Amino acid sequence: MKKGLVYVLFAVPVVTQLYPLVWLLFYSLKTNEEIMDGSFFSLPKVWQWHNYKEAFESGNYLKYLSNSVLVTGITMICVIVLSSMVAYAITRFRWRYGTAVMTIFLMGMMIPMQATLLPLMIIFKHLHILNTHLSLILPYIAFSTPISVFILSGFMKGIPHEIEESAFIDGASVYRIFRSIIMPVSVPPMMTVCILTFISIWNEYILAATFISSERLKTLPFGIYTFVSQYSVNYGDIGAFLIMGALPVILIYFFLSNQITKGMVAGAVKG
């Protein structure tokens, strides 16, 4: 009885999480007529695989994908470097304002992204970086760094100080210790930070729609507008484009999900 109840409890989140993906897959393989008739649970009468070809070619998938990869890749590198340095300084150095700095970063997790749109728009306009990838990368770094510092600092607190003391005795500098000891040891939480950062900004739309107006600079979420015209909407192509846009996130999470768990558990236990 208890085992059956456990299976039911686990089945509910699995079904609720997987069903939207399965539904979207079927949605992407239907015609407009099948989609509009309201049969949400029905299989496609004829599998419309050409929707994916149309989504790839007409939706400029490669162009939008390359923009998203560029913005996401630069953001992830900057977040890892900055957050690891901040976490190292806060947790491994004995200085008066360490707790205050950590509190400031934790407060940064409470600021909603929408509240910064107008100030950032004005600042970027004066800096002449509006409608550039830099206008996306800077806010993404700012919003991703607080949670990254929180995760990494929780892990670095548990690293034995004897390791650093031995390195100091051998003549290693602070930078050498950070590069050769702390960074390799902190790989699990860093992988967690990379994956969480990737997932949070890959499909981000609000900032991209506010700061980017040039067609050649737009990221993946804008591709769906290619299939929306004044008099018609290609729903099947939109579904196919959404599947292709979500595929990198699904694959990365599927293959690296163990790294997320290890990083979270390591930070929780050693913190």
mmCIF file of C-alpha atoms in Angstrom:
data_model
loop_
_atom_site.group_PDB
_atom_site.id
_atom_site.type_symbol
_atom_site.label_atom_id
_atom_site.label_comp_id
_atom_site.label_asym_id
_atom_site.label_seq_id
_atom_site.Cartn_x
_atom_site.Cartn_y
_atom_site.Cartn_z
ATOM 1 C CA MET A 1 0.000 0.000 0.000
ATOM 2 C CA LYS A 2 2.750 2.423 0.972
ATOM 3 C CA LYS A 3 4.792 1.535 -2.102
ATOM 4 C CA GLY A 4 1.774 2.148 -4.352
ATOM 5 C CA LEU A 5 1.206 5.539 -2.720
ATOM 6 C CA VAL A 6 4.849 6.453 -3.341
ATOM 7 C CA TYR A 7 4.513 5.488 -7.011
ATOM 8 C CA VAL A 8 1.408 7.658 -7.320
ATOM 9 C CA LEU A 9 3.130 10.627 -5.688
ATOM 10 C CA PHE A 10 6.068 10.306 -8.086
ATOM 11 C CA ALA A 11 3.818 9.723 -11.097
ATOM 12 C CA VAL A 12 1.923 12.993 -10.644
ATOM 13 C CA PRO A 13 4.917 15.343 -11.162
ATOM 14 C CA VAL A 14 6.298 13.122 -13.943
ATOM 15 C CA VAL A 15 3.035 13.264 -15.879
ATOM 16 C CA THR A 16 2.527 16.985 -15.312
ATOM 17 C CA GLN A 17 6.077 17.727 -16.466
ATOM 18 C CA LEU A 18 6.181 15.385 -19.463
ATOM 19 C CA TYR A 19 2.669 15.902 -20.790
ATOM 20 C CA PRO A 20 3.256 19.485 -22.068
ATOM 21 C CA LEU A 21 6.296 18.294 -24.031
ATOM 22 C CA VAL A 22 4.431 15.342 -25.522
ATOM 23 C CA TRP A 23 1.461 17.554 -26.349
ATOM 24 C CA LEU A 24 3.751 20.111 -28.016
ATOM 25 C CA LEU A 25 5.369 17.341 -30.068
ATOM 26 C CA PHE A 26 1.983 16.202 -31.377
ATOM 27 C CA TYR A 27 0.993 19.840 -31.883
ATOM 28 C CA SER A 28 4.024 20.402 -34.099
ATOM 29 C CA LEU A 29 3.049 17.497 -36.342
ATOM 30 C CA LYS A 30 -0.528 18.592 -37.056
ATOM 31 C CA THR A 31 -2.124 20.792 -39.672
ATOM 32 C CA ASN A 32 -3.808 24.074 -38.778
ATOM 33 C CA GLU A 33 -7.218 22.447 -39.229
ATOM 34 C CA GLU A 34 -6.439 19.674 -36.734
ATOM 35 C CA ILE A 35 -5.097 22.182 -34.221
ATOM 36 C CA MET A 36 -8.098 24.493 -34.508
ATOM 37 C CA ASP A 37 -10.732 21.786 -34.127
ATOM 38 C CA GLY A 38 -9.964 21.544 -30.409
ATOM 39 C CA SER A 39 -8.829 17.911 -30.272
ATOM 40 C CA PHE A 40 -6.028 18.383 -27.784
ATOM 41 C CA PHE A 41 -5.536 14.700 -27.000
ATOM 42 C CA SER A 42 -5.731 13.282 -30.514
ATOM 43 C CA LEU A 43 -2.811 12.038 -32.561
ATOM 44 C CA PRO A 44 -2.092 13.662 -35.937
ATOM 45 C CA LYS A 45 -4.064 12.084 -38.760
ATOM 46 C CA VAL A 46 -1.075 12.570 -41.049
ATOM 47 C CA TRP A 47 2.271 13.284 -39.449
ATOM 48 C CA GLN A 48 3.349 16.668 -40.820
ATOM 49 C CA TRP A 49 7.126 16.279 -40.688
ATOM 50 C CA HIS A 50 7.505 19.061 -43.228
ATOM 51 C CA ASN A 51 6.599 21.496 -40.420
ATOM 52 C CA TYR A 52 10.122 21.036 -39.101
ATOM 53 C CA LYS A 53 11.631 21.732 -42.490
ATOM 54 C CA GLU A 54 9.565 24.917 -42.778
ATOM 55 C CA ALA A 55 10.494 25.943 -39.238
ATOM 56 C CA PHE A 56 14.180 25.386 -39.933
ATOM 57 C CA GLU A 57 14.280 27.222 -43.260
ATOM 58 C CA SER A 58 11.606 29.917 -43.003
ATOM 59 C CA GLY A 59 12.213 30.577 -39.321
ATOM 60 C CA ASN A 60 15.922 31.426 -39.814
ATOM 61 C CA TYR A 61 16.658 28.865 -37.148
ATOM 62 C CA LEU A 62 20.442 28.847 -37.577
ATOM 63 C CA LYS A 63 20.711 32.639 -37.388
ATOM 64 C CA TYR A 64 18.646 32.899 -34.224
ATOM 65 C CA LEU A 65 20.387 29.855 -32.765
ATOM 66 C CA SER A 66 23.851 31.343 -33.337
ATOM 67 C CA ASN A 67 22.801 34.579 -31.628
ATOM 68 C CA SER A 68 21.449 32.666 -28.640
ATOM 69 C CA VAL A 69 24.601 30.527 -28.415
ATOM 70 C CA LEU A 70 26.813 33.637 -28.551
ATOM 71 C CA VAL A 71 24.903 35.516 -25.858
ATOM 72 C CA THR A 72 24.474 32.472 -23.629
ATOM 73 C CA GLY A 73 28.086 31.316 -23.984
ATOM 74 C CA ILE A 74 29.630 34.694 -23.125
ATOM 75 C CA THR A 75 27.231 35.106 -20.210
ATOM 76 C CA MET A 76 28.052 31.689 -18.766
ATOM 77 C CA ILE A 77 31.818 32.281 -18.951
ATOM 78 C CA CYS A 78 31.547 35.692 -17.292
ATOM 79 C CA VAL A 79 29.203 34.413 -14.581
ATOM 80 C CA ILE A 80 31.487 31.495 -13.711
ATOM 81 C CA VAL A 81 34.611 33.669 -13.523
ATOM 82 C CA LEU A 82 33.040 36.531 -11.560
ATOM 83 C CA SER A 83 30.921 34.450 -9.172
ATOM 84 C CA SER A 84 33.771 32.056 -8.356
ATOM 85 C CA MET A 85 36.119 34.955 -7.584
ATOM 86 C CA VAL A 86 33.506 36.650 -5.399
ATOM 87 C CA ALA A 87 32.643 33.430 -3.573
ATOM 88 C CA TYR A 88 36.345 32.735 -2.987
ATOM 89 C CA ALA A 89 36.922 36.204 -1.562
ATOM 90 C CA ILE A 90 33.876 36.026 0.702
ATOM 91 C CA THR A 91 34.434 32.538 2.085
ATOM 92 C CA ARG A 92 38.207 32.132 2.194
ATOM 93 C CA PHE A 93 39.417 35.601 3.198
ATOM 94 C CA ARG A 94 39.039 37.089 6.670
ATOM 95 C CA TRP A 95 37.905 40.653 6.130
ATOM 96 C CA ARG A 96 35.447 42.955 7.829
ATOM 97 C CA TYR A 97 32.926 43.402 5.059
ATOM 98 C CA GLY A 98 32.614 39.820 3.856
ATOM 99 C CA THR A 99 29.177 39.301 5.408
ATOM 100 C CA ALA A 100 27.940 42.662 4.129
ATOM 101 C CA VAL A 101 29.044 41.869 0.581
ATOM 102 C CA MET A 102 27.330 38.491 0.740
ATOM 103 C CA THR A 103 24.147 40.182 1.962
ATOM 104 C CA ILE A 104 24.248 42.583 -0.993
ATOM 105 C CA PHE A 105 24.460 39.684 -3.428
ATOM 106 C CA LEU A 106 21.606 37.893 -1.668
ATOM 107 C CA MET A 107 19.516 41.066 -1.954
ATOM 108 C CA GLY A 108 20.218 40.993 -5.684
ATOM 109 C CA MET A 109 18.245 37.741 -5.890
ATOM 110 C CA MET A 110 15.136 39.606 -4.710
ATOM 111 C CA ILE A 111 15.108 42.279 -7.445
ATOM 112 C CA PRO A 112 12.584 41.451 -10.183
ATOM 113 C CA MET A 113 13.894 41.708 -13.707
ATOM 114 C CA GLN A 114 10.889 43.748 -14.870
ATOM 115 C CA ALA A 115 11.651 46.523 -12.382
ATOM 116 C CA THR A 116 14.967 47.263 -14.100
ATOM 117 C CA LEU A 117 13.761 47.589 -17.691
ATOM 118 C CA LEU A 118 13.270 51.366 -17.764
ATOM 119 C CA PRO A 119 16.475 52.297 -15.880
ATOM 120 C CA LEU A 120 18.524 49.916 -18.020
ATOM 121 C CA MET A 121 16.956 51.286 -21.188
ATOM 122 C CA ILE A 122 17.997 54.828 -20.235
ATOM 123 C CA ILE A 123 21.503 53.767 -19.184
ATOM 124 C CA PHE A 124 22.134 51.711 -22.315
ATOM 125 C CA LYS A 125 20.863 54.523 -24.510
ATOM 126 C CA HIS A 126 23.361 56.962 -22.980
ATOM 127 C CA LEU A 127 26.136 54.363 -23.299
ATOM 128 C CA HIS A 128 25.197 53.771 -26.962
ATOM 129 C CA ILE A 129 24.987 50.013 -26.499
ATOM 130 C CA LEU A 130 21.235 49.705 -27.007
ATOM 131 C CA ASN A 131 20.333 47.214 -29.737
ATOM 132 C CA THR A 132 23.563 45.259 -29.303
ATOM 133 C CA HIS A 133 24.265 41.874 -27.783
ATOM 134 C CA LEU A 134 26.096 43.662 -24.984
ATOM 135 C CA SER A 135 22.776 45.141 -23.819
ATOM 136 C CA LEU A 136 21.614 41.569 -23.190
ATOM 137 C CA ILE A 137 24.830 40.094 -21.830
ATOM 138 C CA LEU A 138 25.316 42.692 -19.074
ATOM 139 C CA PRO A 139 21.857 42.257 -17.472
ATOM 140 C CA TYR A 140 22.053 38.491 -17.835
ATOM 141 C CA ILE A 141 25.348 38.491 -15.945
ATOM 142 C CA ALA A 142 23.942 40.788 -13.270
ATOM 143 C CA PHE A 143 20.852 38.656 -12.668
ATOM 144 C CA SER A 144 22.701 35.318 -12.784
ATOM 145 C CA THR A 145 25.616 36.228 -10.518
ATOM 146 C CA PRO A 146 23.790 36.408 -7.125
ATOM 147 C CA ILE A 147 22.442 32.849 -7.202
ATOM 148 C CA SER A 148 25.794 31.638 -8.557
ATOM 149 C CA VAL A 149 27.669 33.291 -5.673
ATOM 150 C CA PHE A 150 25.218 31.715 -3.239
ATOM 151 C CA ILE A 151 25.775 28.208 -4.644
ATOM 152 C CA LEU A 152 29.568 28.476 -4.919
ATOM 153 C CA SER A 153 30.076 30.094 -1.529
ATOM 154 C CA GLY A 154 28.076 27.310 0.118
ATOM 155 C CA PHE A 155 30.502 24.802 -1.357
ATOM 156 C CA MET A 156 33.730 26.740 -0.788
ATOM 157 C CA LYS A 157 33.017 27.160 2.925
ATOM 158 C CA GLY A 158 33.577 23.444 3.364
ATOM 159 C CA ILE A 159 36.965 23.254 1.630
ATOM 160 C CA PRO A 160 39.607 22.508 4.320
ATOM 161 C CA HIS A 161 41.883 25.470 5.043
ATOM 162 C CA GLU A 162 44.820 23.086 5.448
ATOM 163 C CA ILE A 163 45.000 22.766 1.660
ATOM 164 C CA GLU A 164 45.589 26.488 1.258
ATOM 165 C CA GLU A 165 48.005 26.627 4.171
ATOM 166 C CA SER A 166 50.142 23.910 2.636
ATOM 167 C CA ALA A 167 50.147 25.749 -0.685
ATOM 168 C CA PHE A 168 51.147 29.009 1.027
ATOM 169 C CA ILE A 169 54.036 27.248 2.728
ATOM 170 C CA ASP A 170 55.177 25.968 -0.657
ATOM 171 C CA GLY A 171 55.200 29.544 -1.964
ATOM 172 C CA ALA A 172 51.973 29.594 -3.980
ATOM 173 C CA SER A 173 50.274 32.947 -4.435
ATOM 174 C CA VAL A 174 46.576 33.631 -3.870
ATOM 175 C CA TYR A 175 45.938 33.570 -7.624
ATOM 176 C CA ARG A 176 47.805 30.269 -7.998
ATOM 177 C CA ILE A 177 45.807 28.699 -5.172
ATOM 178 C CA PHE A 178 42.541 29.908 -6.668
ATOM 179 C CA ARG A 179 43.437 28.693 -10.158
ATOM 180 C CA SER A 180 45.102 25.384 -9.291
ATOM 181 C CA ILE A 181 43.265 24.259 -6.136
ATOM 182 C CA ILE A 182 39.930 25.991 -5.570
ATOM 183 C CA MET A 183 38.724 25.974 -9.187
ATOM 184 C CA PRO A 184 39.361 22.237 -9.829
ATOM 185 C CA VAL A 185 37.793 21.252 -6.501
ATOM 186 C CA SER A 186 34.704 23.387 -7.223
ATOM 187 C CA VAL A 187 33.856 21.776 -10.572
ATOM 188 C CA PRO A 188 30.542 20.163 -9.412
ATOM 189 C CA PRO A 189 28.909 23.415 -8.206
ATOM 190 C CA MET A 190 30.331 25.247 -11.211
ATOM 191 C CA MET A 191 28.600 22.781 -13.498
ATOM 192 C CA THR A 192 25.398 23.462 -11.590
ATOM 193 C CA VAL A 193 25.863 27.196 -12.082
ATOM 194 C CA CYS A 194 26.499 26.718 -15.805
ATOM 195 C CA ILE A 195 23.384 24.634 -16.329
ATOM 196 C CA LEU A 196 21.097 26.870 -14.270
ATOM 197 C CA THR A 197 22.432 29.954 -16.039
ATOM 198 C CA PHE A 198 21.931 28.328 -19.428
ATOM 199 C CA ILE A 199 18.359 27.302 -18.658
ATOM 200 C CA SER A 200 17.408 30.710 -17.250
ATOM 201 C CA ILE A 201 18.592 32.812 -20.201
ATOM 202 C CA TRP A 202 18.240 30.482 -23.209
ATOM 203 C CA ASN A 203 14.561 31.284 -23.732
ATOM 204 C CA GLU A 204 14.536 34.681 -22.011
ATOM 205 C CA TYR A 205 12.258 37.061 -23.893
ATOM 206 C CA ILE A 206 11.476 40.228 -21.888
ATOM 207 C CA LEU A 207 14.950 41.790 -21.953
ATOM 208 C CA ALA A 208 15.593 40.638 -25.514
ATOM 209 C CA ALA A 209 12.341 42.187 -26.737
ATOM 210 C CA THR A 210 13.094 45.447 -24.905
ATOM 211 C CA PHE A 211 16.711 46.004 -25.872
ATOM 212 C CA ILE A 212 16.998 44.329 -29.295
ATOM 213 C CA SER A 213 15.220 45.646 -32.385
ATOM 214 C CA SER A 214 17.594 44.615 -35.181
ATOM 215 C CA GLU A 215 16.540 41.445 -36.989
ATOM 216 C CA ARG A 216 20.103 40.144 -37.321
ATOM 217 C CA LEU A 217 20.701 40.335 -33.537
ATOM 218 C CA LYS A 218 17.530 38.676 -32.288
ATOM 219 C CA THR A 219 17.684 35.447 -30.325
ATOM 220 C CA LEU A 220 15.799 32.165 -30.643
ATOM 221 C CA PRO A 221 12.450 33.117 -29.007
ATOM 222 C CA PHE A 222 11.801 35.660 -31.787
ATOM 223 C CA GLY A 223 11.725 32.969 -34.466
ATOM 224 C CA ILE A 224 8.067 32.145 -33.851
ATOM 225 C CA TYR A 225 7.016 35.559 -35.189
ATOM 226 C CA THR A 226 8.210 34.474 -38.610
ATOM 227 C CA PHE A 227 5.115 32.288 -38.888
ATOM 228 C CA VAL A 228 2.653 34.978 -37.812
ATOM 229 C CA SER A 229 1.282 37.223 -40.564
ATOM 230 C CA GLN A 230 -1.569 39.719 -40.701
ATOM 231 C CA TYR A 231 -4.119 37.196 -41.951
ATOM 232 C CA SER A 232 -2.797 33.771 -40.987
ATOM 233 C CA VAL A 233 -0.759 31.853 -38.410
ATOM 234 C CA ASN A 234 1.115 28.615 -39.093
ATOM 235 C CA TYR A 235 0.547 26.899 -35.759
ATOM 236 C CA GLY A 236 2.244 23.647 -36.737
ATOM 237 C CA ASP A 237 5.411 25.486 -37.779
ATOM 238 C CA ILE A 238 5.366 27.428 -34.516
ATOM 239 C CA GLY A 239 5.152 24.160 -32.582
ATOM 240 C CA ALA A 240 8.039 22.706 -34.578
ATOM 241 C CA PHE A 241 10.140 25.810 -33.945
ATOM 242 C CA LEU A 242 9.377 25.639 -30.205
ATOM 243 C CA ILE A 243 10.455 21.998 -30.119
ATOM 244 C CA MET A 244 13.732 22.805 -31.887
ATOM 245 C CA GLY A 245 14.295 25.760 -29.555
ATOM 246 C CA ALA A 246 13.725 23.656 -26.447
ATOM 247 C CA LEU A 247 15.762 20.693 -27.704
ATOM 248 C CA PRO A 248 19.201 22.058 -26.618
ATOM 249 C CA VAL A 249 17.905 22.708 -23.093
ATOM 250 C CA ILE A 250 16.323 19.262 -22.861
ATOM 251 C CA LEU A 251 19.465 17.494 -24.101
ATOM 252 C CA ILE A 252 21.816 19.428 -21.830
ATOM 253 C CA TYR A 253 19.616 18.852 -18.801
ATOM 254 C CA PHE A 254 19.168 15.173 -19.671
ATOM 255 C CA PHE A 255 22.891 14.454 -19.999
ATOM 256 C CA LEU A 256 24.069 16.719 -17.158
ATOM 257 C CA SER A 257 21.241 16.361 -14.632
ATOM 258 C CA ASN A 258 23.521 14.338 -12.344
ATOM 259 C CA GLN A 259 25.918 17.278 -12.228
ATOM 260 C CA ILE A 260 23.129 19.558 -10.989
ATOM 261 C CA THR A 261 22.268 17.128 -8.206
ATOM 262 C CA LYS A 262 25.896 16.635 -7.194
ATOM 263 C CA GLY A 263 26.553 20.383 -7.165
ATOM 264 C CA MET A 264 23.467 21.155 -5.072
ATOM 265 C CA VAL A 265 24.143 18.360 -2.598
ATOM 266 C CA ALA A 266 27.842 19.259 -2.327
ATOM 267 C CA GLY A 267 26.997 22.882 -1.560
ATOM 268 C CA ALA A 268 24.333 21.911 0.949
ATOM 269 C CA VAL A 269 26.458 19.358 2.783
ATOM 270 C CA LYS A 270 29.741 21.229 2.829
ATOM 271 C CA GLY A 271 28.127 24.585 3.537
#
